[in-house]
PDB file of C-alpha atoms in Angstrom:
ATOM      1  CA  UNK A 292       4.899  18.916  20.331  1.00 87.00           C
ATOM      2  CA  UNK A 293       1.599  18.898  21.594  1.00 93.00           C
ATOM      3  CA  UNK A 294       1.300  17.743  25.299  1.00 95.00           C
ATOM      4  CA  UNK A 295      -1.224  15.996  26.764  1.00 97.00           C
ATOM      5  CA  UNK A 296      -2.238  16.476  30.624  1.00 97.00           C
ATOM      6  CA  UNK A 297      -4.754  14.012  32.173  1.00 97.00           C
ATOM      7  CA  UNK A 298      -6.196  14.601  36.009  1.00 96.00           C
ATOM      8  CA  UNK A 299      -6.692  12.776  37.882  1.00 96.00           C
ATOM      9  CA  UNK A 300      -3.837  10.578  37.776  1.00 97.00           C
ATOM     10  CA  UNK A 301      -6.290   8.514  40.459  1.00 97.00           C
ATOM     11  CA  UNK A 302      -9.529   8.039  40.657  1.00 96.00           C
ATOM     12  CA  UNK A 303     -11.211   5.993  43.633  1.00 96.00           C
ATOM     13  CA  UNK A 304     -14.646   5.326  43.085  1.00 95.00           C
ATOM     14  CA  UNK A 305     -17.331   2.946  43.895  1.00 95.00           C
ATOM     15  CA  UNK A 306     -19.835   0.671  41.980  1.00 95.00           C
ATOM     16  CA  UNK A 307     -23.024   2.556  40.521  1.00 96.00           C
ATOM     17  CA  UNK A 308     -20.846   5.852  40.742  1.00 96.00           C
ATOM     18  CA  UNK A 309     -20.614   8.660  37.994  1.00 97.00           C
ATOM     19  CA  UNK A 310     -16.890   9.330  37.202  1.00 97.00           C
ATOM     20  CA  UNK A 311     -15.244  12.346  35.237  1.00 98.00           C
ATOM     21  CA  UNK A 312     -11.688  12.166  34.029  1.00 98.00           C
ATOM     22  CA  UNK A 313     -10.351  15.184  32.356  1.00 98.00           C
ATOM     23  CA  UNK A 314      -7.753  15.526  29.496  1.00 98.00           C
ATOM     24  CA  UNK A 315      -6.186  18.758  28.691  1.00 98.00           C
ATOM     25  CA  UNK A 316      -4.658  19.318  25.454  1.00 97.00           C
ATOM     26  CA  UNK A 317      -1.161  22.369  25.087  1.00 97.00           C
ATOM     27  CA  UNK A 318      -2.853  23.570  21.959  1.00 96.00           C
ATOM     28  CA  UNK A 319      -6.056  23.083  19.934  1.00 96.00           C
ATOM     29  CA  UNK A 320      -6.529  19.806  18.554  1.00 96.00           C
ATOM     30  CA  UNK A 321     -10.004  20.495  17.239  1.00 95.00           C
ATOM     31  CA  UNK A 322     -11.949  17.261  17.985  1.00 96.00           C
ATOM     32  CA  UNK A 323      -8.829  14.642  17.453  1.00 96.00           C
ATOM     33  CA  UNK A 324      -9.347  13.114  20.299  1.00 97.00           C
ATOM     34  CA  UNK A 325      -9.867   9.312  21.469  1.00 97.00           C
ATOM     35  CA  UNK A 326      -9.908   7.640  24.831  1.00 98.00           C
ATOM     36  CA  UNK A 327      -8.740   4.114  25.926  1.00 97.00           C
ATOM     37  CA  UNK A 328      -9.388   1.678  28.512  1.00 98.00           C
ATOM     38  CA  UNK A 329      -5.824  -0.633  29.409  1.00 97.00           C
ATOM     39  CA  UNK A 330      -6.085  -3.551  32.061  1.00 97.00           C
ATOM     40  CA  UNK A 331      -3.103  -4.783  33.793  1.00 94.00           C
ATOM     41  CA  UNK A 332      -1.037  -6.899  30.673  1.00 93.00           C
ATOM     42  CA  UNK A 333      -3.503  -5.942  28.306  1.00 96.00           C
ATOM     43  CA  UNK A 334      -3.323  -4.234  24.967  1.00 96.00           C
ATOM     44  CA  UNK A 335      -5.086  -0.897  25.087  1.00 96.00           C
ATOM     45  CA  UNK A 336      -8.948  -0.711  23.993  1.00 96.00           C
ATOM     46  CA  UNK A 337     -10.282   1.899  22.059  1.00 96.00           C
ATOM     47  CA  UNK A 338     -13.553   3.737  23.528  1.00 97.00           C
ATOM     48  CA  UNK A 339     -14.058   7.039  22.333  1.00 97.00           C
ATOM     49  CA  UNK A 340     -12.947   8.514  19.045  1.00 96.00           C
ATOM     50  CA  UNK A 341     -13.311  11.855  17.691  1.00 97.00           C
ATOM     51  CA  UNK A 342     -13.698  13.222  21.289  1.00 97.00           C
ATOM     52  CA  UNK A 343     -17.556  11.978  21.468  1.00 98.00           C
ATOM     53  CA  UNK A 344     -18.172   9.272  19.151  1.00 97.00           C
ATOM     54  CA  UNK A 345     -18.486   6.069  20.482  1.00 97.00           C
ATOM     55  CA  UNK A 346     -16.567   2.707  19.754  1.00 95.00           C
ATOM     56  CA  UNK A 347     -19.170  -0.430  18.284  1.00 94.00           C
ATOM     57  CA  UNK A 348     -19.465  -2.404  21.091  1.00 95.00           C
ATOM     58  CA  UNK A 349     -18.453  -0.379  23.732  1.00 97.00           C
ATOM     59  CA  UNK A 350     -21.280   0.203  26.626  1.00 97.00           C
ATOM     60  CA  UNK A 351     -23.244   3.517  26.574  1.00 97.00           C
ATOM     61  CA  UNK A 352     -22.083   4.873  30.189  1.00 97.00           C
ATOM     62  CA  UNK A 353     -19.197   5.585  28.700  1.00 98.00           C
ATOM     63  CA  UNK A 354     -19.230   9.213  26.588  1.00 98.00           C
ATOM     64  CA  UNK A 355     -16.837  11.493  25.717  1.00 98.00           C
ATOM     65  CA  UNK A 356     -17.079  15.529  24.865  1.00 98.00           C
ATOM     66  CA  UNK A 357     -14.872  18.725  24.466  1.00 98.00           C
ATOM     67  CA  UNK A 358     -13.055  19.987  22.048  1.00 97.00           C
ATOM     68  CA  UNK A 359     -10.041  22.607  21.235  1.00 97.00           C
ATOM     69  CA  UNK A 360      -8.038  21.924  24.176  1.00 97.00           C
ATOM     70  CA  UNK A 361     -10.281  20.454  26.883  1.00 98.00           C
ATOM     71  CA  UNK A 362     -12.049  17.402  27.003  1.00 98.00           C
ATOM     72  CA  UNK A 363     -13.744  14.817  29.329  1.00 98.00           C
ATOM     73  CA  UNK A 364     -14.655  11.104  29.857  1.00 98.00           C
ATOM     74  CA  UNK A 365     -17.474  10.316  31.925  1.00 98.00           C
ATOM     75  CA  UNK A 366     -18.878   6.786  32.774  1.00 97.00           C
ATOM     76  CA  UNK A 367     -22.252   7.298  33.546  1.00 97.00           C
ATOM     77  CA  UNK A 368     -22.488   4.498  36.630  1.00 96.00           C
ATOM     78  CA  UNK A 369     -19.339   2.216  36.923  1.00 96.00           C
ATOM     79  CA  UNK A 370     -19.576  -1.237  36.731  1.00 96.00           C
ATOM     80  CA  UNK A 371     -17.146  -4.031  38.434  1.00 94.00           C
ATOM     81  CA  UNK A 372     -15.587  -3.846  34.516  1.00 95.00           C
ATOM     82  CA  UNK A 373     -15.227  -0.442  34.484  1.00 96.00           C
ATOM     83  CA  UNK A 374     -11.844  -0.326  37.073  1.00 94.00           C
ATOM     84  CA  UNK A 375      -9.156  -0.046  35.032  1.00 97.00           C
ATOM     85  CA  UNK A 376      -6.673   2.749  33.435  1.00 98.00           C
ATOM     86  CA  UNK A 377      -8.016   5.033  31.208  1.00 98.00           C
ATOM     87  CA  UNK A 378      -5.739   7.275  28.631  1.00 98.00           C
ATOM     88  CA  UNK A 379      -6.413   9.806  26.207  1.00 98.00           C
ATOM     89  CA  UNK A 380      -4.728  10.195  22.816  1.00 97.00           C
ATOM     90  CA  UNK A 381      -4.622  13.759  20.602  1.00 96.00           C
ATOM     91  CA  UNK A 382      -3.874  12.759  16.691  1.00 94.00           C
ATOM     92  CA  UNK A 383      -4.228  15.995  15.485  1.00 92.00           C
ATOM     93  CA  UNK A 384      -0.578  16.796  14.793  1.00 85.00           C
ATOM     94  CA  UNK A 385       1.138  13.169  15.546  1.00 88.00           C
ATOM     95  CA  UNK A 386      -0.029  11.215  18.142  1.00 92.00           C
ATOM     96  CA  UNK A 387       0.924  11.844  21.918  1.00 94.00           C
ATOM     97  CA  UNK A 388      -0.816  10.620  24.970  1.00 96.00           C
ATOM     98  CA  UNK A 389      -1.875  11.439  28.002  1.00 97.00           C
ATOM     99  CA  UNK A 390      -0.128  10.087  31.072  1.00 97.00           C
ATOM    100  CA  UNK A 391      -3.290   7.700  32.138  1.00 97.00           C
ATOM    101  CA  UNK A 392      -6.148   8.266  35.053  1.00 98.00           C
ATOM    102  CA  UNK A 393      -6.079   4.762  37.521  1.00 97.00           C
ATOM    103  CA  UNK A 394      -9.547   4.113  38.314  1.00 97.00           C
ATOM    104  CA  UNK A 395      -9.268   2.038  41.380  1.00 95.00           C
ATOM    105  CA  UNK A 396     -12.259   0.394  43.882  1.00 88.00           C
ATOM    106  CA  UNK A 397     -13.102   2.523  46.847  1.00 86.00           C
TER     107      UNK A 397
ATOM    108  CA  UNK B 121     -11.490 -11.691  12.410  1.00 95.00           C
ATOM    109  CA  UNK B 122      -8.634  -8.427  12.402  1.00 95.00           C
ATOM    110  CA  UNK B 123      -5.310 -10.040  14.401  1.00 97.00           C
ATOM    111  CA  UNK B 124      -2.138  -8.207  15.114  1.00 98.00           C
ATOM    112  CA  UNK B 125       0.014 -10.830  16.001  1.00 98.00           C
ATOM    113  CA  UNK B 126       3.653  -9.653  17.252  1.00 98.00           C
ATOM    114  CA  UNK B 127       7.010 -11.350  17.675  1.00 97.00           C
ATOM    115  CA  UNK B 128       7.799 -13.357  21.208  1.00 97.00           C
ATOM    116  CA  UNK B 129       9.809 -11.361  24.148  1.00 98.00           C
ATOM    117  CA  UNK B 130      13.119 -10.811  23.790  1.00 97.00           C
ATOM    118  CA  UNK B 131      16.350  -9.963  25.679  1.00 98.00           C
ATOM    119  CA  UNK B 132      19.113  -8.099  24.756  1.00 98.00           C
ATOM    120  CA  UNK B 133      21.922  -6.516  25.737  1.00 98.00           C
ATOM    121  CA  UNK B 134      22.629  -2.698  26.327  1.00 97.00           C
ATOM    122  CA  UNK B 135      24.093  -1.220  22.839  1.00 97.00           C
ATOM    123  CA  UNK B 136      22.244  -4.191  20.951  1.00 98.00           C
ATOM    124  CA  UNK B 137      19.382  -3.821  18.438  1.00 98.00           C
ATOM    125  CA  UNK B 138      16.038  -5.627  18.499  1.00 98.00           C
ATOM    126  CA  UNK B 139      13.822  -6.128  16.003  1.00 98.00           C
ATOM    127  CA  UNK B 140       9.835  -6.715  16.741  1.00 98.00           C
ATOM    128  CA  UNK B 141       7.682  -8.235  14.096  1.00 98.00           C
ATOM    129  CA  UNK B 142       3.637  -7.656  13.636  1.00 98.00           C
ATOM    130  CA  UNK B 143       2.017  -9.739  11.027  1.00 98.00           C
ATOM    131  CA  UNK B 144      -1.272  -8.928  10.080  1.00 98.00           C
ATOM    132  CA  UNK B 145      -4.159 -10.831   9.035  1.00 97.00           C
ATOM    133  CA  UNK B 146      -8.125 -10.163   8.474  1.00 97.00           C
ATOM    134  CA  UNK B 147      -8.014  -7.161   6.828  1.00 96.00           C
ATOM    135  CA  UNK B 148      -6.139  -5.312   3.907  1.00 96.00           C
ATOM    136  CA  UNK B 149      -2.844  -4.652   5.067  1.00 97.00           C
ATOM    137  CA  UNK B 150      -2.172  -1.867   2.759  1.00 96.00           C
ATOM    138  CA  UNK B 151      -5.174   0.042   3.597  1.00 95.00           C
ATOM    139  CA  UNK B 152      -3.787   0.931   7.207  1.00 96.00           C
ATOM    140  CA  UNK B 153      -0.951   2.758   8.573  1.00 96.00           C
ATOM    141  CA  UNK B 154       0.955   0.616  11.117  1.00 97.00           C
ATOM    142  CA  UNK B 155       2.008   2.691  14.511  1.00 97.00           C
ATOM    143  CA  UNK B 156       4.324   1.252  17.224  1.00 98.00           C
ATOM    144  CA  UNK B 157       3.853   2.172  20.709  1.00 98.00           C
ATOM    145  CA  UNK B 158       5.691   1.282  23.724  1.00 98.00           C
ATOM    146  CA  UNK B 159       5.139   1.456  27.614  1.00 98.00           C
ATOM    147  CA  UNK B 160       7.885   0.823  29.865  1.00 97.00           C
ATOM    148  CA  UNK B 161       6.921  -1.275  33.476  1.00 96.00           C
ATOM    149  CA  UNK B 162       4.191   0.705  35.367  1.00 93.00           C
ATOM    150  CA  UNK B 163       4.387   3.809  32.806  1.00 95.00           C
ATOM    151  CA  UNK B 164       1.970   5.306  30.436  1.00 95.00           C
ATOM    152  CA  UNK B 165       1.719   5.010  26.643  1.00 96.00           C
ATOM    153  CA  UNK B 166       4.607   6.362  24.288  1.00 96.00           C
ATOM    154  CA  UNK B 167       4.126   6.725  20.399  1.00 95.00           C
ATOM    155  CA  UNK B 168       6.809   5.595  18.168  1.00 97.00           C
ATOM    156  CA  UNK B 169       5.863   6.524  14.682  1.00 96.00           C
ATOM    157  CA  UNK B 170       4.088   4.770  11.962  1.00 96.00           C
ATOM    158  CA  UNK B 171       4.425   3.223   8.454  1.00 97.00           C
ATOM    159  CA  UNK B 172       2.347   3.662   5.630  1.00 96.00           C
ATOM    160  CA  UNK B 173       2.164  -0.198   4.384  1.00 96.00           C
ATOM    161  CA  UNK B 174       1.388   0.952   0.831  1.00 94.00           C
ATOM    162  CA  UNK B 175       4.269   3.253   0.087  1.00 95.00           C
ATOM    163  CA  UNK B 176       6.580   2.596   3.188  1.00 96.00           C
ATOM    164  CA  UNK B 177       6.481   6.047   4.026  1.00 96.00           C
ATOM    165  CA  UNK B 178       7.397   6.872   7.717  1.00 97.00           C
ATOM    166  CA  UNK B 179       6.840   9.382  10.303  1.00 95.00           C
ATOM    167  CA  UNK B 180       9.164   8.559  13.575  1.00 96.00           C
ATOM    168  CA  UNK B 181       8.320  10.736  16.668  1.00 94.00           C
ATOM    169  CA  UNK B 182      11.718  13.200  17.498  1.00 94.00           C
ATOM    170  CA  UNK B 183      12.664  11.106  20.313  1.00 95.00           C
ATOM    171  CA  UNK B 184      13.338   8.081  18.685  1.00 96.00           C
ATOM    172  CA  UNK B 185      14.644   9.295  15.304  1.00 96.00           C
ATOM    173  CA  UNK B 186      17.743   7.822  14.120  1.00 96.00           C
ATOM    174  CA  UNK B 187      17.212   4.357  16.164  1.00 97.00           C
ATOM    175  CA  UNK B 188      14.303   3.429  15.267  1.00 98.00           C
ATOM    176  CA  UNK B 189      13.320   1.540  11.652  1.00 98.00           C
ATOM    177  CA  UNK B 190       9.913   0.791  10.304  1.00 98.00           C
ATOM    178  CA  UNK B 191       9.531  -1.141   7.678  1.00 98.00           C
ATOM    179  CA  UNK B 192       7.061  -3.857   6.198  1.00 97.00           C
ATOM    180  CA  UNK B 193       6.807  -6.945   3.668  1.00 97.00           C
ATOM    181  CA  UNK B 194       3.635  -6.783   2.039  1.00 97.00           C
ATOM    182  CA  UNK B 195       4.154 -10.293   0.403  1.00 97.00           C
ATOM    183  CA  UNK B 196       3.570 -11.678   3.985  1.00 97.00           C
ATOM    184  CA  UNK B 197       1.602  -8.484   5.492  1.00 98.00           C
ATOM    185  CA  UNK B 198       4.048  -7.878   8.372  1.00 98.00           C
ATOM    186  CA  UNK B 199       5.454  -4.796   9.388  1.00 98.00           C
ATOM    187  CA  UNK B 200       8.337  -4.571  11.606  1.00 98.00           C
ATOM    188  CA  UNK B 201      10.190  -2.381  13.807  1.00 98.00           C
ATOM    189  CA  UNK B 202      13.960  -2.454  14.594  1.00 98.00           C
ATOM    190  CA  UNK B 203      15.315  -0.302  17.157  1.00 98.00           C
ATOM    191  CA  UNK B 204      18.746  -0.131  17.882  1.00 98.00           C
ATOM    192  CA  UNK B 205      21.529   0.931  20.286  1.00 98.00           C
ATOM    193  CA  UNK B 206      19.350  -0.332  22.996  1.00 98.00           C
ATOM    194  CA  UNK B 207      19.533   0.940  26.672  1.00 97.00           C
ATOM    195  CA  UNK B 208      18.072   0.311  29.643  1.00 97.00           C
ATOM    196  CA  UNK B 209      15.259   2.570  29.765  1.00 96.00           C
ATOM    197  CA  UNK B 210      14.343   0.509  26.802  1.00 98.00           C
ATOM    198  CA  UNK B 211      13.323  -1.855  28.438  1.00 98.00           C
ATOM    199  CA  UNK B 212       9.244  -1.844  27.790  1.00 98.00           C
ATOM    200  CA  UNK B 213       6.235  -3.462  25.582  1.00 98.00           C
ATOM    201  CA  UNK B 214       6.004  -2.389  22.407  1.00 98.00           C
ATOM    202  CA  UNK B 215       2.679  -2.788  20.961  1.00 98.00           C
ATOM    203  CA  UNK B 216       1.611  -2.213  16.831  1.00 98.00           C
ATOM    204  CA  UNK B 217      -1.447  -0.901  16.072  1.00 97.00           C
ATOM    205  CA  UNK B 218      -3.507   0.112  12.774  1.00 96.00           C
ATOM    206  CA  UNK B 219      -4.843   3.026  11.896  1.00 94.00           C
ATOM    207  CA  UNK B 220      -7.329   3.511   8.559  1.00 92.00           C
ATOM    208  CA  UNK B 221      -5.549   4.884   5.854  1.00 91.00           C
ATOM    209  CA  UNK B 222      -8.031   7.734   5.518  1.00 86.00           C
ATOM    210  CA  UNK B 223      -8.336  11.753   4.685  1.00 83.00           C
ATOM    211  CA  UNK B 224      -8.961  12.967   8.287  1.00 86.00           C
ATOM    212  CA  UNK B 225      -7.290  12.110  11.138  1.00 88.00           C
ATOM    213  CA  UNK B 226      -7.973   8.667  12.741  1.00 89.00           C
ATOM    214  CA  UNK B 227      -7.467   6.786  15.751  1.00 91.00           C
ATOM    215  CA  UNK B 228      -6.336   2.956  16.333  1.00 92.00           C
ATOM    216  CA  UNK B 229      -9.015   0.718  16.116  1.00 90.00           C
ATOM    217  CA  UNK B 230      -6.886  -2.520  16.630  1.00 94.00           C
ATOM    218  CA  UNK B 231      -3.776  -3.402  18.735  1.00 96.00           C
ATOM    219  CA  UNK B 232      -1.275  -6.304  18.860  1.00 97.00           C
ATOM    220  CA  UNK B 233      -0.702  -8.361  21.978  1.00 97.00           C
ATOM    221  CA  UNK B 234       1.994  -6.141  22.522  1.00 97.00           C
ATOM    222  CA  UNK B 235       5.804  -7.854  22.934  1.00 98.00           C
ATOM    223  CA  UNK B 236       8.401  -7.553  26.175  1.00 98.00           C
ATOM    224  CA  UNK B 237      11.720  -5.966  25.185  1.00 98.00           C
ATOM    225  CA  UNK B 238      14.252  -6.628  28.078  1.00 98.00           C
ATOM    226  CA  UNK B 239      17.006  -4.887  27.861  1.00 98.00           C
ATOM    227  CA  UNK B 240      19.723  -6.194  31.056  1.00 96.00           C
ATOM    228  CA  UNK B 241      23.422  -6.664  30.718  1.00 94.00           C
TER     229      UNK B 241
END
C-alpha cells in the first residue's frame, strides 16, 4: 500500500501569512494527487486535484505542485477562513490519505 | 444542485452490524463510483472502498475486507454500506463520496454529511 506522510502535523500561523504544508508520497504516484480542507464537523472540501489544478470556486492563494512522490500546498496569504485541517489524498493505486496538517491561529 | 444525503447516527452494540445509507440526487447516479470513508473522533481520514453504481463492482481496502458490504439500488439512486461485527474502534463518521466514472484517475468532487456510528456496549 502506498503511504502517505504529511508534515507538519501543526501549523501555527498568522493572518496575511504564506503557509507550506508538505505531503510525501512511499512510491510514485505520478500527479494523483488532491488536497482537502475539513472544519471541525464538516465534510471534507476538495481544493486541489491532480496535484496543481485548482477546484471551481476555490480562492487562488491556494495552489498545489509536485509530483512522483513529493508534493506541496501553499496558501499564498491566509485569511481568517483559511484555519482549518488540511489533508492530502494519493489515488493513484487506491486511495489512502495523509494523516492531516492543523492549521491553527498564532 | 449534487446532494449526498446519508442515513441518521446510529448506535450499536459491539459484534453488531450497521448499515449506512447515501441517496443521491442531482446528478446521474450511475456515472460515479461511490467511496465510503470514515474518521474516528479527533483522527484523520480512512478509505473504505468504493462501488461502481453501474455494474456493482467493488474494490474494499485490505483492512476492511470481509466486513464490509457495498452495495446500491439504482431504482432509488442510493448506495449503501453495511459493516459488520462491529467493535469499538468502530466507532467513527463515515462519510460517501462520488467520484466521476472516468479513464484516468479522479478525485471526490462531492461528499455526504457524513453519519455517527457509535459503537458502546
Amino acid at each position: 500500500d502506498i503511504q502517505m506522510t504529511q508534515s507538519p502535523s501543526t501549523l501555527s500561523a498568522s493572518v496575511g501569512d504564506r503557509v507550506t504544508i508538505t505531503c510525501r508520497a512511499s512510491q510514485s504516484i505520478s500527479s494523483w494527487l488532491a488536497w482537502y480542507q475539513q472544519k471541525p464537523g464538516k465534510a471534507p472540501k476538495l481544493l486541489i486535484y491532480k496535484a496543481s489544478s485548482l477546484e471551481s470556486g476555490v480562492p487562488s492563494r491556494f495552489s498545489g505542485s509536485g509530483s512522483g512522490t513529493e508534493f506541496t500546498l501553499t496558501i499564498s496569504s491566509l485569511q481568517p477562513d483559511d484555519f482549518a485541517t488540511y489533508y492530502c489524498q494519493q489515488y493513484n493505486s487506491l486511495w489512502t490519505f495523509g494523516q492531516g496538517t492543523k492549521v491553527e491561529i498564532k | 444542485q449534487v446532494q449526498l444525503v446519508q442515513s441518521g447516527a446510529e448506535v450499536k452494540k459491539p459484534g453488531a452490524s450497521v448499515k449506512v445509507s447515501c441517496k443521491a440526487s442531482g446528478y446521474t447516479f450511475t456515472g460515479y463510483y461511490m467511496h465510503w470513508v470514515r474518521q474516528a473522533p479527533g483522527q484523520g481520514l480512512e478509505w473504505m472502498g468504493w462501488i461502481n453504481p453501474n455494474s456493482g463492482g467493488t474494490n474494499y481496502a485490505q483492512k476492511f475486507q470481509g466486513r464490509v458490504t457495498m452495495t446500491r439500488d439504482t431504482s432509488i439512486s442510493t448506495a449503501y454500506m453495511e459493516l459488520s461485527r462491529l467493535r469499538s474502534d468502530d466507532t467513527a463518521v463515515y462519510y460517501c463520496a462520488r467520484v466521476p466514472i472516468v479513464v484516468v484517475p479522479a478525485a471526490i468532487d462531492y461528499w455526504g454529511q457524513g453519519t455517527l456510528v457509535t459503537v458502546s456496549s
